[in-house]
Amino acid sequence: MKIIKLNATNSTNSFLKELGQDTALENFTIVVTNEQKKGRGQQDSQWVSEPFKNLTFSVFTNEFDLEIRHQKYLNFAISLALFNTLSSHKIPNLSIKWPNDILSANKKICGILIENNIKGPKINSSIIGVGLNVNQERFLDSLNNVSSLKNICNLEFDLDLLLLEIIKNLKKTIHLLLLNEYLKLETDYLNALYKKNIPAMFKDKNGLLFMGKIIGVSKYGSLQLELEDETIKEFGVKEISFL
């Protein structure tokens, strides 16, 4: 394991990708920064983080030899590593909001961005970007559905120790991929999934409102909803949102 600490960078994922173009990266090479100026979330959404208050880091891993058709299990493994770490700190009402946001109650505290390098039918390596709200206390007024560990627990967290705990758990869950423990990963992920089997109102990308309940994740990683007429429909990332 190699940890590279930066005072500031535009994006830790981009930094690792550029580094990998010039040198062979060691498995579990980690880049962590005090200030991320242009953090990215799912599908080019922005991740805003107050400098020196939070964990913004990326991890390179090529430990697994995973077929593309099993890609969802990588997402499960990474999400569970964050979920398990925060569970050990007794963060209340934790859940994973599909595909990989971590919530406390209905407040987002962590976002994950996974970028895979694919060769043939397999994922050759991945860069895992994590933004975890830790000691930040104030957020933009427009971000009314986010929080931090400090706001939730009224405690200051040691960023360095928390990072090492996350990496330790990430190694454990990714090792489950090597052991082909797909059923365990899926069971644990679905047990932690936000609003699973609870009827809720959703909005699709065209603004249409509808009722449904989350029942699972398809073999290709899409979210499965059971609609009011008991039909099952699948949705990709950003195709629907909770109302």
PDB file of C-alpha atoms in Angstrom:
ATOM      1  CA  MET A   1       0.000   0.000   0.000  1.00  0.00           C
ATOM      2  CA  LYS A   2       1.300   3.405  -0.988  1.00  0.00           C
ATOM      3  CA  ILE A   3      -0.309   6.669   0.185  1.00  0.00           C
ATOM      4  CA  ILE A   4       0.335   9.920  -1.695  1.00  0.00           C
ATOM      5  CA  LYS A   5      -0.763  13.023   0.229  1.00  0.00           C
ATOM      6  CA  LEU A   6      -1.474  16.227  -1.663  1.00  0.00           C
ATOM      7  CA  ASN A   7      -2.270  19.669  -0.341  1.00  0.00           C
ATOM      8  CA  ALA A   8      -4.602  20.361  -3.265  1.00  0.00           C
ATOM      9  CA  THR A   9      -5.590  18.882  -6.631  1.00  0.00           C
ATOM     10  CA  ASN A  10      -8.451  19.206  -9.070  1.00  0.00           C
ATOM     11  CA  SER A  11      -9.478  15.552  -8.789  1.00  0.00           C
ATOM     12  CA  THR A  12      -7.814  12.618  -7.045  1.00  0.00           C
ATOM     13  CA  ASN A  13      -9.244  10.225  -9.653  1.00  0.00           C
ATOM     14  CA  SER A  14      -7.755  12.303 -12.467  1.00  0.00           C
ATOM     15  CA  PHE A  15      -4.434  12.546 -10.606  1.00  0.00           C
ATOM     16  CA  LEU A  16      -4.214   8.758 -10.285  1.00  0.00           C
ATOM     17  CA  LYS A  17      -5.133   8.211 -13.936  1.00  0.00           C
ATOM     18  CA  GLU A  18      -2.444  10.628 -15.078  1.00  0.00           C
ATOM     19  CA  LEU A  19       0.082   9.043 -12.716  1.00  0.00           C
ATOM     20  CA  GLY A  20      -0.741   5.626 -14.133  1.00  0.00           C
ATOM     21  CA  GLN A  21       0.087   6.816 -17.644  1.00  0.00           C
ATOM     22  CA  ASP A  22       3.698   7.473 -16.629  1.00  0.00           C
ATOM     23  CA  THR A  23       4.381   4.642 -14.191  1.00  0.00           C
ATOM     24  CA  ALA A  24       3.088   1.222 -13.195  1.00  0.00           C
ATOM     25  CA  LEU A  25       0.901   1.761 -10.166  1.00  0.00           C
ATOM     26  CA  GLU A  26       1.231  -0.489  -7.137  1.00  0.00           C
ATOM     27  CA  ASN A  27      -1.949  -2.220  -6.030  1.00  0.00           C
ATOM     28  CA  PHE A  28      -3.739  -0.054  -3.477  1.00  0.00           C
ATOM     29  CA  THR A  29      -1.971   3.134  -4.418  1.00  0.00           C
ATOM     30  CA  ILE A  30      -3.938   5.870  -2.639  1.00  0.00           C
ATOM     31  CA  VAL A  31      -4.082   9.577  -3.348  1.00  0.00           C
ATOM     32  CA  VAL A  32      -5.607  11.756  -0.626  1.00  0.00           C
ATOM     33  CA  THR A  33      -5.884  15.530  -0.727  1.00  0.00           C
ATOM     34  CA  ASN A  34      -6.685  18.296   1.729  1.00  0.00           C
ATOM     35  CA  GLU A  35      -8.488  20.245  -0.972  1.00  0.00           C
ATOM     36  CA  GLN A  36     -10.193  18.879  -4.078  1.00  0.00           C
ATOM     37  CA  LYS A  37     -11.027  21.741  -6.413  1.00  0.00           C
ATOM     38  CA  LYS A  38     -13.029  19.911  -9.064  1.00  0.00           C
ATOM     39  CA  GLY A  39     -14.317  16.765  -7.420  1.00  0.00           C
ATOM     40  CA  ARG A  40     -16.564  14.588  -9.562  1.00  0.00           C
ATOM     41  CA  GLY A  41     -19.567  12.438  -8.750  1.00  0.00           C
ATOM     42  CA  GLN A  42     -21.718  10.111 -10.844  1.00  0.00           C
ATOM     43  CA  GLN A  43     -22.010  11.142 -14.521  1.00  0.00           C
ATOM     44  CA  ASP A  44     -19.960  14.329 -14.136  1.00  0.00           C
ATOM     45  CA  SER A  45     -21.950  15.744 -11.221  1.00  0.00           C
ATOM     46  CA  GLN A  46     -19.831  17.848  -8.863  1.00  0.00           C
ATOM     47  CA  TRP A  47     -18.647  16.903  -5.371  1.00  0.00           C
ATOM     48  CA  VAL A  48     -18.126  19.980  -3.173  1.00  0.00           C
ATOM     49  CA  SER A  49     -15.968  19.591  -0.057  1.00  0.00           C
ATOM     50  CA  GLU A  50     -14.584  22.101   2.445  1.00  0.00           C
ATOM     51  CA  PRO A  51     -10.748  21.930   2.532  1.00  0.00           C
ATOM     52  CA  PHE A  52      -9.056  20.175   5.492  1.00  0.00           C
ATOM     53  CA  LYS A  53     -12.411  19.009   6.904  1.00  0.00           C
ATOM     54  CA  ASN A  54     -13.257  15.869   4.949  1.00  0.00           C
ATOM     55  CA  LEU A  55     -11.838  12.769   3.313  1.00  0.00           C
ATOM     56  CA  THR A  56     -11.371  13.109  -0.433  1.00  0.00           C
ATOM     57  CA  PHE A  57      -9.264  10.300  -1.852  1.00  0.00           C
ATOM     58  CA  SER A  58      -8.904   7.753  -4.626  1.00  0.00           C
ATOM     59  CA  VAL A  59      -7.655   4.176  -4.605  1.00  0.00           C
ATOM     60  CA  PHE A  60      -6.103   2.227  -7.462  1.00  0.00           C
ATOM     61  CA  THR A  61      -6.647  -1.513  -7.340  1.00  0.00           C
ATOM     62  CA  ASN A  62      -5.942  -4.334  -9.773  1.00  0.00           C
ATOM     63  CA  GLU A  63      -6.177  -7.156  -7.261  1.00  0.00           C
ATOM     64  CA  PHE A  64      -9.202  -8.795  -8.859  1.00  0.00           C
ATOM     65  CA  ASP A  65      -9.785 -10.456 -12.222  1.00  0.00           C
ATOM     66  CA  LEU A  66     -13.461  -9.648 -12.658  1.00  0.00           C
ATOM     67  CA  GLU A  67     -15.626 -10.295 -15.684  1.00  0.00           C
ATOM     68  CA  ILE A  68     -17.617  -7.290 -16.895  1.00  0.00           C
ATOM     69  CA  ARG A  69     -20.858  -9.203 -16.359  1.00  0.00           C
ATOM     70  CA  HIS A  70     -20.009  -9.281 -12.642  1.00  0.00           C
ATOM     71  CA  GLN A  71     -19.319  -5.552 -12.425  1.00  0.00           C
ATOM     72  CA  LYS A  72     -22.155  -4.906  -9.963  1.00  0.00           C
ATOM     73  CA  TYR A  73     -20.336  -6.982  -7.331  1.00  0.00           C
ATOM     74  CA  LEU A  74     -17.422  -4.571  -7.426  1.00  0.00           C
ATOM     75  CA  ASN A  75     -19.849  -1.763  -6.645  1.00  0.00           C
ATOM     76  CA  PHE A  76     -21.318  -3.853  -3.835  1.00  0.00           C
ATOM     77  CA  ALA A  77     -17.855  -4.501  -2.373  1.00  0.00           C
ATOM     78  CA  ILE A  78     -16.831  -0.856  -2.416  1.00  0.00           C
ATOM     79  CA  SER A  79     -20.127   0.415  -1.016  1.00  0.00           C
ATOM     80  CA  LEU A  80     -20.008  -2.136   1.783  1.00  0.00           C
ATOM     81  CA  ALA A  81     -16.458  -1.154   2.740  1.00  0.00           C
ATOM     82  CA  LEU A  82     -17.668   2.383   3.489  1.00  0.00           C
ATOM     83  CA  PHE A  83     -20.882   1.147   5.085  1.00  0.00           C
ATOM     84  CA  ASN A  84     -19.014  -1.287   7.361  1.00  0.00           C
ATOM     85  CA  THR A  85     -16.472   1.334   8.423  1.00  0.00           C
ATOM     86  CA  LEU A  86     -19.154   3.813   9.408  1.00  0.00           C
ATOM     87  CA  SER A  87     -21.185   1.087  11.110  1.00  0.00           C
ATOM     88  CA  SER A  88     -18.203   0.378  13.360  1.00  0.00           C
ATOM     89  CA  HIS A  89     -18.403   4.008  14.520  1.00  0.00           C
ATOM     90  CA  LYS A  90     -22.096   3.595  15.377  1.00  0.00           C
ATOM     91  CA  ILE A  91     -23.247   6.160  12.803  1.00  0.00           C
ATOM     92  CA  PRO A  92     -27.057   5.951  13.169  1.00  0.00           C
ATOM     93  CA  ASN A  93     -29.590   4.944  10.510  1.00  0.00           C
ATOM     94  CA  LEU A  94     -26.989   3.998   7.918  1.00  0.00           C
ATOM     95  CA  SER A  95     -27.982   2.795   4.473  1.00  0.00           C
ATOM     96  CA  ILE A  96     -26.671   2.546   0.920  1.00  0.00           C
ATOM     97  CA  LYS A  97     -28.666   4.549  -1.599  1.00  0.00           C
ATOM     98  CA  TRP A  98     -28.377   2.868  -4.972  1.00  0.00           C
ATOM     99  CA  PRO A  99     -25.933   2.661  -6.534  1.00  0.00           C
ATOM    100  CA  ASN A 100     -23.357   3.741  -3.931  1.00  0.00           C
ATOM    101  CA  ASP A 101     -24.218   6.821  -1.881  1.00  0.00           C
ATOM    102  CA  ILE A 102     -23.985   6.336   1.874  1.00  0.00           C
ATOM    103  CA  LEU A 103     -26.782   7.905   3.917  1.00  0.00           C
ATOM    104  CA  SER A 104     -27.450   8.540   7.575  1.00  0.00           C
ATOM    105  CA  ALA A 105     -31.241   8.680   7.832  1.00  0.00           C
ATOM    106  CA  ASN A 106     -32.053  10.591   4.613  1.00  0.00           C
ATOM    107  CA  LYS A 107     -28.866  12.703   4.618  1.00  0.00           C
ATOM    108  CA  LYS A 108     -26.008  11.956   2.214  1.00  0.00           C
ATOM    109  CA  ILE A 109     -22.643  11.691   3.907  1.00  0.00           C
ATOM    110  CA  CYS A 110     -20.559   9.882   1.288  1.00  0.00           C
ATOM    111  CA  GLY A 111     -20.322   9.614  -2.485  1.00  0.00           C
ATOM    112  CA  ILE A 112     -18.353   7.083  -4.517  1.00  0.00           C
ATOM    113  CA  LEU A 113     -17.125   7.250  -8.117  1.00  0.00           C
ATOM    114  CA  ILE A 114     -15.770   4.044  -9.693  1.00  0.00           C
ATOM    115  CA  GLU A 115     -13.858   4.230 -12.973  1.00  0.00           C
ATOM    116  CA  ASN A 116     -12.891   0.893 -14.504  1.00  0.00           C
ATOM    117  CA  ASN A 117     -10.193  -0.027 -17.001  1.00  0.00           C
ATOM    118  CA  ILE A 118     -11.572  -2.789 -19.217  1.00  0.00           C
ATOM    119  CA  LYS A 119      -9.582  -5.229 -21.330  1.00  0.00           C
ATOM    120  CA  GLY A 120     -11.576  -7.721 -23.356  1.00  0.00           C
ATOM    121  CA  PRO A 121     -14.332  -9.272 -21.256  1.00  0.00           C
ATOM    122  CA  LYS A 122     -12.740  -8.345 -17.932  1.00  0.00           C
ATOM    123  CA  ILE A 123     -12.161  -5.377 -15.633  1.00  0.00           C
ATOM    124  CA  ASN A 124      -8.412  -5.055 -15.467  1.00  0.00           C
ATOM    125  CA  SER A 125      -8.200  -2.364 -12.782  1.00  0.00           C
ATOM    126  CA  SER A 126     -10.270   0.307 -11.066  1.00  0.00           C
ATOM    127  CA  ILE A 127      -9.848   3.757  -9.622  1.00  0.00           C
ATOM    128  CA  ILE A 128     -12.210   4.276  -6.698  1.00  0.00           C
ATOM    129  CA  GLY A 129     -12.939   7.866  -5.745  1.00  0.00           C
ATOM    130  CA  VAL A 130     -14.462   8.594  -2.335  1.00  0.00           C
ATOM    131  CA  GLY A 131     -15.790  11.807  -0.864  1.00  0.00           C
ATOM    132  CA  LEU A 132     -16.776  11.460   2.787  1.00  0.00           C
ATOM    133  CA  ASN A 133     -18.151  14.378   4.783  1.00  0.00           C
ATOM    134  CA  VAL A 134     -16.357  14.108   8.105  1.00  0.00           C
ATOM    135  CA  ASN A 135     -15.738  17.281  10.115  1.00  0.00           C
ATOM    136  CA  GLN A 136     -17.488  19.856   7.929  1.00  0.00           C
ATOM    137  CA  GLU A 137     -20.293  21.598   9.807  1.00  0.00           C
ATOM    138  CA  ARG A 138     -21.772  24.011   7.280  1.00  0.00           C
ATOM    139  CA  PHE A 139     -22.984  23.294   3.764  1.00  0.00           C
ATOM    140  CA  LEU A 140     -24.445  25.339   0.946  1.00  0.00           C
ATOM    141  CA  ASP A 141     -28.096  26.226   1.472  1.00  0.00           C
ATOM    142  CA  SER A 142     -28.900  24.393  -1.753  1.00  0.00           C
ATOM    143  CA  LEU A 143     -27.527  21.167  -0.267  1.00  0.00           C
ATOM    144  CA  ASN A 144     -30.286  20.481   2.233  1.00  0.00           C
ATOM    145  CA  ASN A 145     -30.009  16.696   2.019  1.00  0.00           C
ATOM    146  CA  VAL A 146     -26.374  16.333   3.110  1.00  0.00           C
ATOM    147  CA  SER A 147     -24.669  16.036   6.475  1.00  0.00           C
ATOM    148  CA  SER A 148     -21.359  15.014   8.043  1.00  0.00           C
ATOM    149  CA  LEU A 149     -20.136  12.623  10.705  1.00  0.00           C
ATOM    150  CA  LYS A 150     -19.440  15.536  13.058  1.00  0.00           C
ATOM    151  CA  ASN A 151     -22.918  17.000  12.640  1.00  0.00           C
ATOM    152  CA  ILE A 152     -24.476  13.603  13.245  1.00  0.00           C
ATOM    153  CA  CYS A 153     -22.306  12.471  16.177  1.00  0.00           C
ATOM    154  CA  ASN A 154     -21.145  15.809  17.591  1.00  0.00           C
ATOM    155  CA  LEU A 155     -17.599  14.432  17.499  1.00  0.00           C
ATOM    156  CA  GLU A 156     -14.382  15.395  15.717  1.00  0.00           C
ATOM    157  CA  PHE A 157     -12.891  12.515  13.708  1.00  0.00           C
ATOM    158  CA  ASP A 158      -9.225  11.828  12.919  1.00  0.00           C
ATOM    159  CA  LEU A 159      -9.058  11.859   9.102  1.00  0.00           C
ATOM    160  CA  ASP A 160      -5.873   9.780   8.846  1.00  0.00           C
ATOM    161  CA  LEU A 161      -7.159   7.013  11.101  1.00  0.00           C
ATOM    162  CA  LEU A 162     -10.513   6.956   9.349  1.00  0.00           C
ATOM    163  CA  LEU A 163      -8.809   6.608   5.967  1.00  0.00           C
ATOM    164  CA  LEU A 164      -6.795   3.598   7.186  1.00  0.00           C
ATOM    165  CA  GLU A 165      -9.968   1.966   8.509  1.00  0.00           C
ATOM    166  CA  ILE A 166     -11.704   2.424   5.166  1.00  0.00           C
ATOM    167  CA  ILE A 167      -8.764   0.942   3.259  1.00  0.00           C
ATOM    168  CA  LYS A 168      -8.639  -2.028   5.641  1.00  0.00           C
ATOM    169  CA  ASN A 169     -12.327  -2.735   5.042  1.00  0.00           C
ATOM    170  CA  LEU A 170     -11.959  -2.148   1.311  1.00  0.00           C
ATOM    171  CA  LYS A 171      -9.270  -4.812   1.151  1.00  0.00           C
ATOM    172  CA  LYS A 172     -11.591  -7.207   2.969  1.00  0.00           C
ATOM    173  CA  THR A 173     -14.597  -6.685   0.697  1.00  0.00           C
ATOM    174  CA  ILE A 174     -12.550  -6.716  -2.514  1.00  0.00           C
ATOM    175  CA  HIS A 175     -10.956  -9.976  -1.322  1.00  0.00           C
ATOM    176  CA  LEU A 176     -14.464 -11.439  -1.337  1.00  0.00           C
ATOM    177  CA  LEU A 177     -14.468 -10.855  -5.115  1.00  0.00           C
ATOM    178  CA  LEU A 178     -11.358 -13.020  -5.401  1.00  0.00           C
ATOM    179  CA  LEU A 179     -13.158 -15.742  -3.468  1.00  0.00           C
ATOM    180  CA  ASN A 180     -16.228 -15.433  -5.744  1.00  0.00           C
ATOM    181  CA  GLU A 181     -18.352 -14.645  -2.682  1.00  0.00           C
ATOM    182  CA  TYR A 182     -20.913 -12.907  -4.882  1.00  0.00           C
ATOM    183  CA  LEU A 183     -23.944 -14.116  -2.943  1.00  0.00           C
ATOM    184  CA  LYS A 184     -22.604 -12.727   0.349  1.00  0.00           C
ATOM    185  CA  LEU A 185     -21.798  -9.369  -1.244  1.00  0.00           C
ATOM    186  CA  GLU A 186     -25.252  -9.124  -2.808  1.00  0.00           C
ATOM    187  CA  THR A 187     -27.039 -10.214   0.373  1.00  0.00           C
ATOM    188  CA  ASP A 188     -25.152  -7.711   2.525  1.00  0.00           C
ATOM    189  CA  TYR A 189     -25.674  -4.923  -0.013  1.00  0.00           C
ATOM    190  CA  LEU A 190     -29.417  -5.536  -0.350  1.00  0.00           C
ATOM    191  CA  ASN A 191     -29.789  -5.707   3.427  1.00  0.00           C
ATOM    192  CA  ALA A 192     -28.308  -2.207   3.611  1.00  0.00           C
ATOM    193  CA  LEU A 193     -30.164  -0.792   0.590  1.00  0.00           C
ATOM    194  CA  TYR A 194     -32.122   2.412   1.232  1.00  0.00           C
ATOM    195  CA  LYS A 195     -35.922   2.063   1.012  1.00  0.00           C
ATOM    196  CA  LYS A 196     -35.815  -1.567  -0.101  1.00  0.00           C
ATOM    197  CA  ASN A 197     -39.324  -3.065  -0.100  1.00  0.00           C
ATOM    198  CA  ILE A 198     -40.812   0.247   1.090  1.00  0.00           C
ATOM    199  CA  PRO A 199     -43.357   1.936  -1.235  1.00  0.00           C
ATOM    200  CA  ALA A 200     -42.102   5.371  -2.261  1.00  0.00           C
ATOM    201  CA  MET A 201     -42.751   8.116  -4.797  1.00  0.00           C
ATOM    202  CA  PHE A 202     -40.255   8.411  -7.644  1.00  0.00           C
ATOM    203  CA  LYS A 203     -39.646  10.823 -10.508  1.00  0.00           C
ATOM    204  CA  ASP A 204     -38.243   9.731 -13.852  1.00  0.00           C
ATOM    205  CA  LYS A 205     -35.940  11.774 -16.101  1.00  0.00           C
ATOM    206  CA  ASN A 206     -38.968  13.218 -17.913  1.00  0.00           C
ATOM    207  CA  GLY A 207     -40.482  14.497 -14.662  1.00  0.00           C
ATOM    208  CA  LEU A 208     -43.177  11.811 -14.475  1.00  0.00           C
ATOM    209  CA  LEU A 209     -44.160  10.854 -10.919  1.00  0.00           C
ATOM    210  CA  PHE A 210     -44.994   7.273 -10.010  1.00  0.00           C
ATOM    211  CA  MET A 211     -45.211   4.937  -7.028  1.00  0.00           C
ATOM    212  CA  GLY A 212     -42.994   1.914  -6.681  1.00  0.00           C
ATOM    213  CA  LYS A 213     -40.810  -0.055  -4.332  1.00  0.00           C
ATOM    214  CA  ILE A 214     -37.218  -1.163  -4.714  1.00  0.00           C
ATOM    215  CA  ILE A 215     -36.943  -4.937  -4.813  1.00  0.00           C
ATOM    216  CA  GLY A 216     -33.367  -5.483  -5.955  1.00  0.00           C
ATOM    217  CA  VAL A 217     -30.589  -4.922  -8.463  1.00  0.00           C
ATOM    218  CA  SER A 218     -30.516  -6.660 -11.851  1.00  0.00           C
ATOM    219  CA  LYS A 219     -27.589  -8.779 -13.026  1.00  0.00           C
ATOM    220  CA  TYR A 220     -26.369  -5.777 -15.016  1.00  0.00           C
ATOM    221  CA  GLY A 221     -26.580  -3.418 -12.036  1.00  0.00           C
ATOM    222  CA  SER A 222     -29.844  -1.634 -12.837  1.00  0.00           C
ATOM    223  CA  LEU A 223     -32.282  -0.794 -10.060  1.00  0.00           C
ATOM    224  CA  GLN A 224     -35.369  -3.015 -10.022  1.00  0.00           C
ATOM    225  CA  LEU A 225     -38.677  -1.455  -9.003  1.00  0.00           C
ATOM    226  CA  GLU A 226     -42.025  -3.134  -8.565  1.00  0.00           C
ATOM    227  CA  LEU A 227     -44.732  -0.747  -9.784  1.00  0.00           C
ATOM    228  CA  GLU A 228     -48.303  -0.395  -8.549  1.00  0.00           C
ATOM    229  CA  ASP A 229     -49.562  -2.823 -11.186  1.00  0.00           C
ATOM    230  CA  GLU A 230     -47.024  -5.378  -9.875  1.00  0.00           C
ATOM    231  CA  THR A 231     -44.881  -5.196 -13.003  1.00  0.00           C
ATOM    232  CA  ILE A 232     -41.112  -4.933 -12.537  1.00  0.00           C
ATOM    233  CA  LYS A 233     -39.149  -2.218 -14.316  1.00  0.00           C
ATOM    234  CA  GLU A 234     -35.412  -1.553 -14.391  1.00  0.00           C
ATOM    235  CA  PHE A 235     -33.688   1.842 -14.275  1.00  0.00           C
ATOM    236  CA  GLY A 236     -30.123   3.003 -14.860  1.00  0.00           C
ATOM    237  CA  VAL A 237     -28.146   5.665 -12.972  1.00  0.00           C
ATOM    238  CA  LYS A 238     -29.778   9.123 -13.121  1.00  0.00           C
ATOM    239  CA  GLU A 239     -32.907   7.742 -14.808  1.00  0.00           C
ATOM    240  CA  ILE A 240     -35.007   8.097 -11.652  1.00  0.00           C
ATOM    241  CA  SER A 241     -34.835   9.842  -8.310  1.00  0.00           C
ATOM    242  CA  PHE A 242     -36.787   9.845  -5.076  1.00  0.00           C
ATOM    243  CA  LEU A 243     -39.340  12.614  -4.945  1.00  0.00           C
TER     244      LEU A 243
END
